[in-house]
Short mmCIF file of C-alpha atoms and ligand atoms in Angstrom, two decimals:
data_model
loop_
_atom_site.label_atom_id
_atom_site.label_comp_id
_atom_site.label_asym_id
_atom_site.label_seq_id
_atom_site.Cartn_x
_atom_site.Cartn_y
_atom_site.Cartn_z
CA MET A 1 -13.26 -7.09 -9.46
CA PHE A 2 -9.85 -7.28 -7.75
CA LYS A 3 -9.25 -6.48 -4.10
CA ARG A 4 -5.47 -6.70 -4.55
CA TRP A 5 -3.14 -7.37 -7.46
CA LEU A 6 -4.64 -10.50 -9.09
CA LYS A 7 -6.66 -11.30 -5.93
CA LEU A 8 -10.37 -11.49 -6.74
CA GLN A 9 -13.01 -10.02 -4.46
CA ASP A 10 -15.54 -12.47 -3.02
CA ARG A 11 -18.41 -10.87 -4.92
CA CYS A 12 -18.83 -8.48 -7.82
CA PRO A 13 -19.20 -4.94 -6.37
CA ASN A 14 -21.75 -4.03 -9.07
CA CYS A 15 -24.10 -7.02 -9.34
CA GLY A 16 -23.14 -9.21 -6.35
CA LEU A 17 -22.08 -12.18 -8.50
CA ASP A 18 -20.28 -14.78 -6.37
CA TYR A 19 -16.77 -15.29 -7.74
CA ASN A 20 -16.49 -18.78 -6.23
CA PHE A 21 -16.67 -20.35 -9.68
CA ALA A 22 -13.64 -18.38 -10.86
CA ALA A 23 -10.43 -20.40 -10.73
CA PRO A 24 -8.27 -19.48 -13.72
CA ASP A 25 -5.22 -20.81 -11.80
CA ASP A 26 -2.10 -20.33 -13.94
CA GLY A 27 -4.10 -19.47 -17.06
CA PRO A 28 -3.14 -15.76 -16.97
CA ALA A 29 0.56 -16.63 -16.78
CA PHE A 30 0.20 -19.08 -19.67
CA PHE A 31 -1.53 -16.57 -21.94
CA SER A 32 0.89 -13.84 -20.90
CA LEU A 33 3.77 -16.06 -21.95
CA CYS A 34 2.14 -17.01 -25.25
CA ILE A 35 0.99 -13.49 -26.18
CA VAL A 36 3.94 -11.45 -24.89
CA ALA A 37 7.02 -13.50 -24.02
CA PHE A 38 7.04 -15.75 -27.08
CA PRO A 39 6.90 -12.93 -29.69
CA LEU A 40 9.19 -10.76 -27.58
CA SER A 41 11.84 -13.47 -27.50
CA PHE A 42 12.03 -13.15 -31.30
CA PHE A 43 12.78 -9.44 -30.84
CA VAL A 44 15.51 -10.25 -28.33
CA VAL A 45 17.11 -12.80 -30.65
CA TRP A 46 16.82 -10.38 -33.59
CA LEU A 47 18.42 -7.60 -31.52
CA GLN A 48 21.32 -9.87 -30.63
CA VAL A 49 21.85 -11.24 -34.12
CA ALA A 50 21.40 -7.93 -35.97
CA PHE A 51 23.52 -5.67 -33.77
CA ASP A 52 25.52 -8.00 -31.50
CA PRO A 53 25.20 -5.43 -28.68
CA PRO A 54 27.02 -5.59 -25.33
CA TYR A 55 25.13 -7.43 -22.60
CA TRP A 56 23.98 -4.23 -20.82
CA VAL A 57 21.82 -3.36 -23.84
CA HIS A 58 19.72 -6.44 -23.03
CA LEU A 59 19.63 -5.41 -19.38
CA VAL A 60 18.06 -2.05 -20.26
CA THR A 61 15.85 -3.18 -23.17
CA SER A 62 15.04 -6.89 -23.28
CA LEU A 63 14.80 -7.58 -19.55
CA PRO A 64 12.42 -4.69 -18.63
CA LEU A 65 10.35 -5.27 -21.76
CA MET A 66 10.01 -8.95 -20.96
CA MET A 67 9.16 -8.40 -17.28
CA LEU A 68 6.72 -5.52 -17.78
CA GLY A 69 5.23 -7.14 -20.86
CA CYS A 70 4.51 -10.34 -18.96
CA ILE A 71 3.40 -8.87 -15.63
CA LEU A 72 1.32 -5.82 -16.60
CA PRO A 73 -1.32 -7.67 -18.68
CA LEU A 74 -1.95 -10.33 -15.99
CA PRO A 75 -5.01 -8.65 -14.36
CA TYR A 76 -6.62 -8.04 -17.77
CA ILE A 77 -6.01 -11.62 -18.84
CA LYS A 78 -7.35 -12.92 -15.52
CA GLY A 79 -10.45 -10.75 -15.86
CA TRP A 80 -10.94 -12.07 -19.37
CA LEU A 81 -10.58 -15.70 -18.19
CA VAL A 82 -13.03 -15.21 -15.30
CA ALA A 83 -15.57 -13.55 -17.61
CA SER A 84 -15.05 -16.29 -20.17
CA ALA A 85 -15.57 -19.01 -17.53
CA TYR A 86 -18.82 -17.31 -16.47
CA VAL A 87 -20.16 -16.78 -19.98
CA ASN A 88 -19.35 -20.35 -21.07
CA HIS A 89 -20.50 -21.96 -17.78
CA ALA A 90 -17.06 -23.55 -17.51
CA GLN A 91 -16.67 -26.31 -14.93
CA GLU A 92 -13.70 -28.27 -13.79
CA ALA A 93 -13.63 -31.63 -15.53
CA GLY A 94 -14.38 -34.60 -13.30
CA THR A 95 -16.98 -32.95 -11.11
CA GLU A 96 -19.96 -35.03 -10.01
CA ARG A 97 -22.45 -32.80 -11.77
CA LEU A 98 -20.59 -33.11 -15.05
CA TRP A 99 -20.44 -36.89 -14.73
CA ALA A 100 -24.17 -36.99 -13.98
CA GLU A 101 -24.91 -34.94 -17.07
CA LEU A 102 -22.68 -37.05 -19.28
CA HIS A 103 -24.19 -40.33 -18.04
CA ALA A 104 -27.69 -38.94 -18.51
CA ARG A 105 -26.81 -38.08 -22.11
CA ALA A 106 -25.31 -41.53 -22.69
CA GLU A 107 -28.46 -43.18 -21.33
CA ASP A 108 -30.63 -40.98 -23.54
CA LYS A 109 -28.71 -42.15 -26.62
CA ALA A 110 -28.97 -45.81 -25.51
CA ASP A 111 -32.78 -45.60 -25.22
ZN1 ZN B 1 -21.02 -7.81 -11.74
#
């Protein structure tokens, strides 16, 4: 589904699905931070408090772990977000179609 690192193809190579709807924006970075960086920062603090190591220990453990842990899962998270947007028919809030649907529902309730 990717033509380059994190760059989506125009269409699905298997079924031809148009990926125009897919705009996860900074969602992958957000989830990467929440899932990886936040828990990992506890490890870094624990490492510092428990062993009080010299700074180079963080350079060879914490820094690579944090960078790889945040960057490597990005394509998987983006794929998950695109699939989730497709399955749930996600639309950007404020689109005309959404407004039309909401007003139609409001009128139905008023009748
Ligand atoms: Zn497909």
